[in-house]
């Protein structure tokens, strides 16, 4: 005989009126409530509320009660499912916590937004009851569950753990998260890797030098730095890019980037022109050069410093052209007008400058006289084009302030100014005799500091590439705070600022042709 609404209310009243000492004698009444899950919609909704209310009073019926509530969580009626899910945290006691967490994790696969939010809320609720047990259920499904459940469980952990208070996320709990995450990282997709790194990077227990070093080790394992690079395989290239981006925020004066910088010098730079981009619109050469530049200040002692510096030097020569030969009438041949690729040169010069500090006599002792002469001719030619471009950018930005500087065109010009100013400062260092490696610049794609804004009337010497101060200091702490995972520019920025037609100098009609 089917359970009715009246049956449910009558047995509910019986249990509610019973004393704590006598309630366990009313198993039959609780069984009637459990049977309510087989009734109609109204009976099911009542059962979803009544079952958890008396759950703790009948430990010997725990399995039956949880199974009954689970049936309601899988009901065809979404309102019944939401009610049942809302009450699930009340079953999360003692050894049941792992099972409830496992059930809730599986329920993340729902496509109903309200129901999905209810599952999230329930999971957060049981976290506050037993964080370790809840994590056990989540990681169990991540390691063994269906793909959709695994994906959503990882996203849940990545987004929610950082919002939990310290009394929930204790050191022991965070250690458990790190240990389980390392198991998951043994076989992950690129997206999962990024989310899991975001998860563990936010753990308080890893906010020490030792902790950050452990995170770098995790990334190194994923990057396969012990293997040669296959430049033709976009997946291999993408893996290296993803891993490098995750490692970048972790580097500091105490956590070195040496293995990544070494790998880029030995395996990436020699194959720069043949790299296959994982994304069609990504300038893969510029992207890897920017990553190398960001890592280079944090490179420690390098076993093969001289060969790696030589590789950087060779690549720099490729992007710094010789002056075009003059034809009979004394003018440059239109067919031989080289392009000055500012974005590439900024990255290579910066990386060379950073590693050059470790071997300051490289250009004097390790480069022969003819090669050094050739290099200085290229530097001189590049610097001439640079000065004209800087002057024209100054004119273009003169008097602009506030909203005027926020237009897309002027933002591009400001970035172009930063790029050219950086190159100008670095070239001046290399023209010293002997070459100097003392100047400090901030890479052009780094977040703009307030002190670096373009002045309304007279731009600062550093921004405009003047011969003024080239030793503006940025504290190590500020430098670390400013570091972020780099998202490469696309379209107009990378395609225009990166190249400069030197031929425009000859007729003095350049007027920022690359960015308009």
Short mmCIF file of C-alpha atoms in Angstrom, two decimals:
data_model
loop_
_atom_site.label_atom_id
_atom_site.label_comp_id
_atom_site.label_asym_id
_atom_site.label_seq_id
_atom_site.Cartn_x
_atom_site.Cartn_y
_atom_site.Cartn_z
CA UNK A 1 0.00 0.00 0.00
CA UNK A 2 1.45 3.37 -1.09
CA UNK A 3 2.46 5.88 1.58
CA UNK A 4 0.22 8.93 1.73
CA UNK A 5 0.77 12.50 2.90
CA UNK A 6 -1.24 11.68 6.03
CA UNK A 7 1.00 8.67 6.75
CA UNK A 8 4.09 10.80 6.50
CA UNK A 9 2.78 13.53 8.80
CA UNK A 10 1.46 11.02 11.35
CA UNK A 11 4.80 9.16 11.59
CA UNK A 12 6.71 12.42 11.57
CA UNK A 13 4.66 13.53 14.58
CA UNK A 14 5.33 10.24 16.34
CA UNK A 15 9.09 10.64 15.91
CA UNK A 16 9.08 14.33 16.76
CA UNK A 17 7.25 13.71 20.02
CA UNK A 18 9.45 10.79 21.08
CA UNK A 19 12.19 11.41 23.62
CA UNK A 20 15.84 10.91 22.73
CA UNK A 21 15.91 7.73 24.79
CA UNK A 22 12.83 6.22 23.16
CA UNK A 23 13.00 7.41 19.53
CA UNK A 24 15.14 4.46 18.44
CA UNK A 25 12.20 2.17 19.30
CA UNK A 26 10.18 3.65 16.43
CA UNK A 27 11.99 2.09 13.49
CA UNK A 28 8.70 1.26 11.81
CA UNK A 29 7.74 4.94 11.79
CA UNK A 30 11.07 5.90 10.21
CA UNK A 31 10.65 3.14 7.63
CA UNK A 32 7.31 4.63 6.59
CA UNK A 33 9.09 7.94 5.97
CA UNK A 34 11.76 6.14 3.92
CA UNK A 35 9.01 4.51 1.86
CA UNK A 36 7.75 7.98 1.03
CA UNK A 37 10.35 8.13 -1.77
CA UNK A 38 8.14 5.69 -3.71
CA UNK A 39 5.07 7.94 -3.54
CA UNK A 40 3.96 10.86 -5.66
CA UNK A 41 5.63 14.27 -6.00
CA UNK A 42 4.16 15.66 -2.75
CA UNK A 43 5.15 12.58 -0.78
CA UNK A 44 8.67 12.71 -2.20
CA UNK A 45 9.12 16.35 -1.29
CA UNK A 46 8.08 15.64 2.29
CA UNK A 47 10.30 12.55 2.47
CA UNK A 48 13.26 14.63 1.26
CA UNK A 49 12.83 16.85 4.34
CA UNK A 50 11.80 14.20 6.91
CA UNK A 51 14.47 11.56 6.18
CA UNK A 52 17.49 13.71 7.15
CA UNK A 53 15.73 15.15 10.20
CA UNK A 54 15.72 11.80 12.01
CA UNK A 55 18.73 10.25 10.26
CA UNK A 56 21.06 10.44 13.26
CA UNK A 57 18.56 8.62 15.50
CA UNK A 58 18.69 5.41 13.45
CA UNK A 59 22.36 4.60 12.74
CA UNK A 60 21.51 1.00 11.87
CA UNK A 61 19.30 2.30 9.05
CA UNK A 62 21.90 4.76 7.72
CA UNK A 63 22.51 2.94 4.43
CA UNK A 64 18.81 2.67 3.68
CA UNK A 65 18.28 6.34 4.54
CA UNK A 66 21.14 7.56 2.33
CA UNK A 67 20.00 5.35 -0.54
CA UNK A 68 16.46 6.69 -0.20
CA UNK A 69 17.71 10.28 -0.29
CA UNK A 70 19.94 9.41 -3.26
CA UNK A 71 16.87 8.11 -5.13
CA UNK A 72 15.30 11.52 -4.63
CA UNK A 73 18.47 13.23 -5.87
CA UNK A 74 18.00 11.34 -9.14
CA UNK A 75 14.26 11.98 -9.49
CA UNK A 76 12.85 13.21 -12.80
CA UNK A 77 11.29 16.23 -11.08
CA UNK A 78 13.97 18.91 -10.76
CA UNK A 79 12.25 20.54 -7.76
CA UNK A 80 12.41 17.23 -5.86
CA UNK A 81 16.07 16.82 -6.81
CA UNK A 82 16.90 20.30 -5.53
CA UNK A 83 15.13 19.65 -2.21
CA UNK A 84 16.93 16.34 -1.75
CA UNK A 85 20.31 17.85 -2.62
CA UNK A 86 19.73 20.75 -0.25
CA UNK A 87 19.30 18.27 2.62
CA UNK A 88 22.26 16.01 1.76
CA UNK A 89 24.77 17.81 4.05
CA UNK A 90 22.71 16.62 7.03
CA UNK A 91 23.85 13.07 6.25
CA UNK A 92 27.52 14.11 6.33
CA UNK A 93 28.43 12.74 9.74
CA UNK A 94 31.25 10.44 10.76
CA UNK A 95 32.16 7.84 8.18
CA UNK A 96 29.28 8.94 5.92
CA UNK A 97 31.09 12.17 4.91
CA UNK A 98 33.12 10.46 2.19
CA UNK A 99 30.06 8.86 0.63
CA UNK A 100 28.04 12.09 0.71
CA UNK A 101 30.94 14.00 -0.85
CA UNK A 102 31.23 11.34 -3.54
CA UNK A 103 27.50 11.59 -4.31
CA UNK A 104 27.55 15.38 -4.45
CA UNK A 105 30.59 15.33 -6.72
CA UNK A 106 28.78 13.05 -9.15
CA UNK A 107 25.79 15.38 -9.08
CA UNK A 108 27.99 18.19 -10.45
CA UNK A 109 27.28 16.79 -13.90
CA UNK A 110 23.77 18.29 -13.90
CA UNK A 111 22.95 20.78 -16.66
CA UNK A 112 20.32 22.59 -14.60
CA UNK A 113 21.86 25.85 -13.36
CA UNK A 114 19.85 26.10 -10.13
CA UNK A 115 20.52 22.47 -9.31
CA UNK A 116 24.23 22.89 -10.09
CA UNK A 117 24.40 25.86 -7.72
CA UNK A 118 22.63 23.80 -5.07
CA UNK A 119 25.24 21.05 -5.40
CA UNK A 120 28.02 23.62 -5.10
CA UNK A 121 26.45 25.09 -1.98
CA UNK A 122 26.05 21.62 -0.46
CA UNK A 123 29.69 20.77 -1.12
CA UNK A 124 30.86 24.01 0.50
CA UNK A 125 28.60 23.22 3.45
CA UNK A 126 30.10 19.78 4.09
CA UNK A 127 33.61 21.21 3.64
CA UNK A 128 32.97 23.14 6.84
CA UNK A 129 31.95 19.89 8.56
CA UNK A 130 34.92 17.77 7.45
CA UNK A 131 37.26 19.24 4.82
CA UNK A 132 39.49 16.17 4.58
CA UNK A 133 36.57 13.79 4.08
CA UNK A 134 34.97 16.08 1.49
CA UNK A 135 38.23 16.26 -0.43
CA UNK A 136 38.43 12.47 -0.34
CA UNK A 137 35.12 12.23 -2.21
CA UNK A 138 36.09 14.92 -4.71
CA UNK A 139 39.50 13.49 -5.53
CA UNK A 140 38.05 9.98 -5.76
CA UNK A 141 35.80 11.16 -8.59
CA UNK A 142 38.57 13.22 -10.21
CA UNK A 143 40.79 10.15 -10.38
CA UNK A 144 38.15 7.55 -11.25
CA UNK A 145 34.94 9.29 -12.31
CA UNK A 146 33.48 10.17 -15.69
CA UNK A 147 35.08 12.93 -17.73
CA UNK A 148 32.32 15.49 -17.12
CA UNK A 149 32.41 14.85 -13.36
CA UNK A 150 36.22 15.07 -13.31
CA UNK A 151 36.17 18.34 -15.23
CA UNK A 152 33.61 19.99 -12.98
CA UNK A 153 35.17 18.69 -9.78
CA UNK A 154 38.52 20.22 -10.77
CA UNK A 155 36.82 23.52 -11.58
CA UNK A 156 35.01 23.42 -8.25
CA UNK A 157 38.25 22.93 -6.32
CA UNK A 158 40.07 25.56 -8.34
CA UNK A 159 37.39 28.15 -7.72
CA UNK A 160 36.09 27.36 -4.22
CA UNK A 161 39.05 26.30 -2.06
CA UNK A 162 40.56 29.78 -2.04
CA UNK A 163 37.33 31.15 -0.56
CA UNK A 164 37.36 28.85 2.47
CA UNK A 165 38.64 30.21 5.81
CA UNK A 166 41.86 29.11 7.48
CA UNK A 167 40.06 27.15 10.18
CA UNK A 168 38.69 24.92 7.39
CA UNK A 169 41.78 24.87 5.17
CA UNK A 170 44.28 23.89 7.84
CA UNK A 171 47.88 22.95 7.10
CA UNK A 172 47.00 19.26 7.21
CA UNK A 173 44.15 19.78 4.76
CA UNK A 174 46.35 21.79 2.39
CA UNK A 175 49.07 19.14 2.55
CA UNK A 176 46.44 16.57 1.56
CA UNK A 177 45.28 18.75 -1.35
CA UNK A 178 48.85 19.06 -2.62
CA UNK A 179 49.52 15.32 -2.32
CA UNK A 180 46.31 14.37 -4.15
CA UNK A 181 46.83 17.02 -6.82
CA UNK A 182 50.24 15.55 -7.63
CA UNK A 183 48.52 12.22 -8.31
CA UNK A 184 46.03 13.89 -10.65
CA UNK A 185 48.82 15.72 -12.49
CA UNK A 186 50.26 12.41 -13.64
CA UNK A 187 47.68 12.43 -16.43
CA UNK A 188 46.00 15.75 -17.28
CA UNK A 189 44.88 17.86 -20.20
CA UNK A 190 46.26 21.35 -20.77
CA UNK A 191 43.16 23.01 -19.30
CA UNK A 192 43.20 20.71 -16.26
CA UNK A 193 46.88 21.49 -15.70
CA UNK A 194 46.21 25.24 -15.62
CA UNK A 195 43.29 24.84 -13.19
CA UNK A 196 45.22 22.52 -10.86
CA UNK A 197 48.24 24.82 -10.82
CA UNK A 198 45.93 27.70 -9.95
CA UNK A 199 44.56 25.53 -7.14
CA UNK A 200 47.87 24.56 -5.54
CA UNK A 201 49.50 27.95 -6.16
CA UNK A 202 46.90 29.48 -3.86
CA UNK A 203 47.60 27.15 -0.94
CA UNK A 204 48.98 29.04 2.03
CA UNK A 205 51.30 26.18 2.90
CA UNK A 206 53.13 26.73 -0.40
CA UNK A 207 53.65 30.50 -0.04
CA UNK A 208 57.25 30.01 1.10
CA UNK A 209 60.46 29.76 -0.91
CA UNK A 210 60.45 26.01 -0.40
CA UNK A 211 56.79 25.78 -1.35
CA UNK A 212 57.27 27.78 -4.54
CA UNK A 213 60.24 25.61 -5.41
CA UNK A 214 58.04 22.53 -5.05
CA UNK A 215 55.53 24.10 -7.43
CA UNK A 216 58.28 24.79 -9.97
CA UNK A 217 59.32 21.15 -9.72
CA UNK A 218 55.74 20.14 -10.50
CA UNK A 219 55.77 22.31 -13.61
CA UNK A 220 59.18 21.01 -14.69
CA UNK A 221 57.83 17.46 -14.62
CA UNK A 222 54.92 18.49 -16.84
CA UNK A 223 57.13 20.42 -19.26
CA UNK A 224 59.30 17.40 -20.21
CA UNK A 225 62.44 19.54 -20.14
CA UNK A 226 64.59 16.41 -20.33
CA UNK A 227 63.29 15.75 -23.85
CA UNK A 228 64.27 17.46 -27.10
CA UNK A 229 61.64 19.79 -28.55
CA UNK A 230 59.70 18.76 -31.64
CA UNK A 231 58.97 22.17 -33.20
CA UNK A 232 56.58 20.70 -35.75
CA UNK A 233 54.20 19.28 -33.13
CA UNK A 234 51.73 21.97 -31.95
CA UNK A 235 50.78 19.91 -28.87
CA UNK A 236 54.40 19.74 -27.74
CA UNK A 237 54.84 23.46 -28.29
CA UNK A 238 51.58 24.20 -26.47
CA UNK A 239 52.64 22.09 -23.49
CA UNK A 240 55.88 24.05 -23.19
CA UNK A 241 54.05 27.38 -23.44
CA UNK A 242 51.44 26.39 -20.85
CA UNK A 243 54.04 25.12 -18.42
CA UNK A 244 56.24 28.18 -18.81
CA UNK A 245 53.30 30.51 -18.21
CA UNK A 246 52.44 28.63 -15.02
CA UNK A 247 56.03 28.74 -13.80
CA UNK A 248 56.58 32.46 -14.47
CA UNK A 249 54.75 33.84 -11.39
CA UNK A 250 56.73 31.46 -9.18
CA UNK A 251 60.21 32.67 -10.12
CA UNK A 252 62.11 35.05 -7.88
CA UNK A 253 65.66 35.78 -6.79
CA UNK A 254 65.39 32.66 -4.60
CA UNK A 255 63.41 30.41 -6.96
CA UNK A 256 65.36 30.27 -10.18
CA UNK A 257 64.23 29.89 -13.78
CA UNK A 258 67.53 28.32 -14.86
CA UNK A 259 66.15 25.05 -16.25
CA UNK A 260 63.54 26.82 -18.34
CA UNK A 261 65.95 29.47 -19.63
CA UNK A 262 68.49 26.77 -20.48
CA UNK A 263 65.86 24.76 -22.35
CA UNK A 264 64.73 27.79 -24.33
CA UNK A 265 68.32 28.62 -25.31
CA UNK A 266 69.26 25.06 -26.21
CA UNK A 267 66.05 23.76 -27.80
CA UNK A 268 63.66 26.60 -28.60
CA UNK A 269 65.84 29.36 -30.06
CA UNK A 270 67.59 27.04 -32.56
CA UNK A 271 64.12 26.04 -33.84
CA UNK A 272 62.50 29.47 -33.55
CA UNK A 273 61.60 29.85 -37.22
CA UNK A 274 60.11 26.35 -37.47
CA UNK A 275 57.90 26.40 -34.37
CA UNK A 276 54.31 25.37 -35.05
CA UNK A 277 51.82 27.59 -33.27
CA UNK A 278 49.05 25.80 -31.34
CA UNK A 279 46.76 28.78 -32.02
CA UNK A 280 46.37 30.19 -35.53
CA UNK A 281 46.42 33.87 -34.58
CA UNK A 282 49.36 33.57 -32.15
CA UNK A 283 52.75 34.95 -33.21
CA UNK A 284 54.59 31.96 -31.80
CA UNK A 285 58.08 33.41 -32.26
CA UNK A 286 57.23 36.59 -30.42
CA UNK A 287 55.44 34.64 -27.70
CA UNK A 288 58.40 32.41 -26.84
CA UNK A 289 60.78 35.37 -26.95
CA UNK A 290 58.59 37.24 -24.48
CA UNK A 291 58.46 34.26 -22.16
CA UNK A 292 62.25 33.94 -22.32
CA UNK A 293 62.66 37.65 -21.56
CA UNK A 294 60.37 37.46 -18.52
CA UNK A 295 62.27 34.46 -17.14
CA UNK A 296 65.78 35.72 -17.76
CA UNK A 297 66.10 38.02 -14.68
CA UNK A 298 65.58 35.02 -12.42
CA UNK A 299 68.11 32.70 -14.04
CA UNK A 300 70.67 31.32 -11.61
CA UNK A 301 74.08 29.82 -12.32
CA UNK A 302 74.05 28.17 -15.73
CA UNK A 303 76.30 25.25 -16.69
CA UNK A 304 76.52 26.26 -20.35
CA UNK A 305 76.36 30.02 -20.01
CA UNK A 306 78.71 30.86 -22.88
CA UNK A 307 77.00 28.64 -25.51
CA UNK A 308 73.60 29.93 -24.42
CA UNK A 309 74.75 33.55 -24.60
CA UNK A 310 76.17 32.81 -28.02
CA UNK A 311 72.80 31.43 -29.17
CA UNK A 312 71.07 34.59 -27.94
CA UNK A 313 73.71 36.70 -29.69
CA UNK A 314 73.22 34.78 -32.94
CA UNK A 315 69.43 35.23 -32.81
CA UNK A 316 69.85 38.90 -32.02
CA UNK A 317 71.94 39.34 -35.16
CA UNK A 318 69.16 37.73 -37.20
CA UNK A 319 66.69 40.41 -36.10
CA UNK A 320 69.09 43.37 -36.30
CA UNK A 321 69.75 44.04 -39.99
CA UNK A 322 72.77 45.62 -41.62
CA UNK A 323 72.29 49.00 -43.32
CA UNK A 324 71.15 48.64 -46.93
CA UNK A 325 73.78 49.15 -49.61
CA UNK A 326 73.61 52.40 -51.58
CA UNK A 327 72.96 52.30 -55.34
CA UNK A 328 74.76 54.54 -57.84
CA UNK A 329 72.73 57.69 -57.16
CA UNK A 330 73.52 57.47 -53.48
CA UNK A 331 70.03 56.43 -52.40
CA UNK A 332 69.03 53.18 -50.77
CA UNK A 333 67.55 50.52 -52.99
CA UNK A 334 63.82 50.15 -52.34
CA UNK A 335 64.17 46.39 -52.60
CA UNK A 336 66.66 46.30 -49.77
CA UNK A 337 64.88 48.33 -47.13
CA UNK A 338 65.00 46.18 -44.00
CA UNK A 339 62.29 46.11 -41.35
CA UNK A 340 63.18 46.88 -37.78
CA UNK A 341 61.33 44.32 -35.71
CA UNK A 342 61.14 46.18 -32.43
CA UNK A 343 59.12 43.64 -30.42
CA UNK A 344 61.49 40.77 -31.21
CA UNK A 345 64.58 42.87 -30.59
CA UNK A 346 63.29 44.14 -27.24
CA UNK A 347 62.92 40.55 -26.01
CA UNK A 348 66.25 39.31 -27.35
CA UNK A 349 68.20 42.36 -26.19
CA UNK A 350 66.64 42.15 -22.73
CA UNK A 351 67.43 38.42 -22.40
CA UNK A 352 70.98 38.95 -23.71
CA UNK A 353 71.42 41.87 -21.29
CA UNK A 354 70.23 39.79 -18.32
CA UNK A 355 72.43 36.77 -19.06
CA UNK A 356 75.29 39.05 -20.09
CA UNK A 357 75.53 40.24 -16.49
CA UNK A 358 76.81 36.78 -15.63
CA UNK A 359 79.56 36.95 -18.28
CA UNK A 360 80.22 40.68 -18.81
CA UNK A 361 83.32 40.07 -20.97
CA UNK A 362 81.41 37.99 -23.52
CA UNK A 363 81.44 40.63 -26.27
CA UNK A 364 85.11 41.38 -25.66
CA UNK A 365 86.64 37.94 -25.08
CA UNK A 366 84.22 35.51 -26.73
CA UNK A 367 83.30 37.38 -29.92
CA UNK A 368 85.99 37.96 -32.58
CA UNK A 369 86.80 41.48 -33.74
CA UNK A 370 85.05 41.22 -37.12
CA UNK A 371 81.89 39.86 -35.57
CA UNK A 372 81.91 42.57 -32.90
CA UNK A 373 82.38 45.24 -35.58
CA UNK A 374 79.47 43.80 -37.53
CA UNK A 375 77.32 43.78 -34.38
CA UNK A 376 78.07 47.44 -33.61
CA UNK A 377 77.18 48.45 -37.17
CA UNK A 378 73.83 46.72 -36.75
CA UNK A 379 73.31 48.37 -33.37
CA UNK A 380 74.14 51.76 -34.81
CA UNK A 381 71.78 51.33 -37.74
CA UNK A 382 68.99 50.14 -35.46
CA UNK A 383 69.57 53.02 -33.03
CA UNK A 384 69.26 55.60 -35.83
CA UNK A 385 65.88 54.26 -36.88
CA UNK A 386 64.90 54.06 -33.24
CA UNK A 387 65.62 57.73 -32.56
CA UNK A 388 63.50 58.94 -35.49
CA UNK A 389 60.63 56.69 -34.47
CA UNK A 390 60.84 57.84 -30.82
CA UNK A 391 60.73 61.48 -31.89
CA UNK A 392 57.66 60.91 -34.04
CA UNK A 393 55.90 59.02 -31.26
CA UNK A 394 56.64 61.90 -28.91
CA UNK A 395 55.04 64.31 -31.35
CA UNK A 396 52.03 62.02 -31.80
CA UNK A 397 51.47 61.81 -28.02
CA UNK A 398 52.41 65.37 -27.14
CA UNK A 399 49.72 67.11 -25.10
CA UNK A 400 47.48 64.04 -24.83
CA UNK A 401 46.20 63.10 -21.40
CA UNK A 402 43.32 61.34 -19.66
CA UNK A 403 40.76 59.84 -22.03
CA UNK A 404 42.80 60.84 -25.07
CA UNK A 405 45.47 58.33 -24.05
CA UNK A 406 42.87 55.60 -23.63
CA UNK A 407 41.93 55.35 -27.29
CA UNK A 408 43.07 52.15 -28.96
CA UNK A 409 45.39 54.04 -31.32
CA UNK A 410 47.10 56.01 -28.56
CA UNK A 411 47.40 52.97 -26.28
CA UNK A 412 49.30 51.26 -29.09
CA UNK A 413 51.55 54.30 -29.48
CA UNK A 414 52.29 54.34 -25.75
CA UNK A 415 53.30 50.68 -25.90
CA UNK A 416 55.41 51.38 -28.99
CA UNK A 417 57.12 54.14 -27.02
CA UNK A 418 57.89 51.75 -24.17
CA UNK A 419 59.33 49.18 -26.58
CA UNK A 420 61.55 51.67 -28.38
CA UNK A 421 62.68 53.32 -25.15
CA UNK A 422 63.67 49.95 -23.70
CA UNK A 423 65.70 49.08 -26.79
CA UNK A 424 67.32 52.50 -26.72
CA UNK A 425 68.45 52.08 -23.10
CA UNK A 426 69.83 48.58 -23.72
CA UNK A 427 71.68 49.58 -26.89
CA UNK A 428 73.35 52.45 -25.02
CA UNK A 429 74.59 49.95 -22.45
CA UNK A 430 76.12 47.76 -25.15
CA UNK A 431 77.85 50.76 -26.75
CA UNK A 432 79.82 51.39 -23.56
CA UNK A 433 83.46 50.41 -23.69
CA UNK A 434 83.56 47.87 -22.19
CA UNK A 435 79.86 46.94 -22.62
CA UNK A 436 77.77 47.68 -19.55
CA UNK A 437 74.91 45.63 -18.12
CA UNK A 438 73.79 47.98 -15.37
CA UNK A 439 70.67 49.68 -16.73
CA UNK A 440 67.22 48.56 -15.66
CA UNK A 441 64.14 48.54 -17.87
CA UNK A 442 60.61 47.22 -17.43
CA UNK A 443 59.44 45.03 -20.29
CA UNK A 444 56.86 46.81 -22.43
CA UNK A 445 54.02 44.36 -21.86
CA UNK A 446 54.27 44.48 -18.09
CA UNK A 447 51.48 46.33 -16.25
CA UNK A 448 51.88 50.08 -16.59
CA UNK A 449 53.07 51.71 -13.39
CA UNK A 450 51.58 55.07 -12.41
CA UNK A 451 54.99 56.67 -12.42
CA UNK A 452 55.42 55.66 -16.05
CA UNK A 453 52.35 57.43 -17.44
CA UNK A 454 52.89 59.82 -20.33
CA UNK A 455 52.96 63.40 -19.02
CA UNK A 456 50.38 65.85 -20.40
CA UNK A 457 52.89 68.26 -21.89
CA UNK A 458 56.43 67.03 -21.58
CA UNK A 459 56.89 63.23 -21.51
CA UNK A 460 59.50 61.96 -19.09
CA UNK A 461 63.04 61.27 -20.19
CA UNK A 462 62.75 57.57 -19.54
CA UNK A 463 59.56 57.18 -21.58
CA UNK A 464 60.81 59.32 -24.45
CA UNK A 465 64.14 57.56 -24.80
CA UNK A 466 66.23 60.58 -23.87
CA UNK A 467 69.73 60.28 -22.53
CA UNK A 468 68.44 61.07 -19.06
CA UNK A 469 68.14 58.55 -16.26
CA UNK A 470 68.45 54.97 -17.40
CA UNK A 471 68.83 53.58 -13.92
CA UNK A 472 65.33 53.86 -12.57
CA UNK A 473 65.15 51.24 -9.86
CA UNK A 474 62.21 48.97 -9.22
CA UNK A 475 62.24 47.18 -5.92
CA UNK A 476 62.42 43.37 -6.06
CA UNK A 477 59.11 43.20 -4.23
CA UNK A 478 57.39 45.46 -6.77
CA UNK A 479 58.89 43.45 -9.59
CA UNK A 480 57.51 40.22 -8.17
CA UNK A 481 54.10 41.71 -7.48
CA UNK A 482 53.87 42.97 -11.04
CA UNK A 483 54.67 39.60 -12.57
CA UNK A 484 51.73 37.89 -14.17
CA UNK A 485 50.97 35.18 -16.65
CA UNK A 486 51.38 36.81 -20.04
CA UNK A 487 48.55 36.75 -22.56
CA UNK A 488 50.09 37.59 -25.94
CA UNK A 489 48.66 40.43 -28.02
CA UNK A 490 47.13 39.60 -31.34
CA UNK A 491 46.10 41.36 -34.50
CA UNK A 492 47.07 44.98 -34.92
CA UNK A 493 49.48 45.23 -32.00
CA UNK A 494 51.80 42.34 -32.82
CA UNK A 495 51.55 42.81 -36.55
CA UNK A 496 52.31 46.51 -36.61
CA UNK A 497 54.52 47.59 -33.76
CA UNK A 498 56.74 44.58 -34.28
CA UNK A 499 57.94 45.73 -37.69
CA UNK A 500 59.30 49.08 -38.85
CA UNK A 501 60.21 49.90 -42.42
CA UNK A 502 63.49 51.76 -42.28
CA UNK A 503 62.96 53.10 -45.78
CA UNK A 504 60.41 55.54 -44.40
CA UNK A 505 63.30 57.34 -42.69
CA UNK A 506 64.84 58.29 -45.97
CA UNK A 507 61.87 60.45 -46.97
CA UNK A 508 60.95 61.51 -43.40
CA UNK A 509 57.35 60.45 -44.00
CA UNK A 510 57.22 57.67 -41.42
CA UNK A 511 54.65 59.22 -39.03
CA UNK A 512 53.83 55.98 -37.21
CA UNK A 513 52.83 54.10 -40.35
CA UNK A 514 52.84 50.87 -38.42
CA UNK A 515 50.13 51.75 -35.95
CA UNK A 516 47.57 53.77 -37.85
#
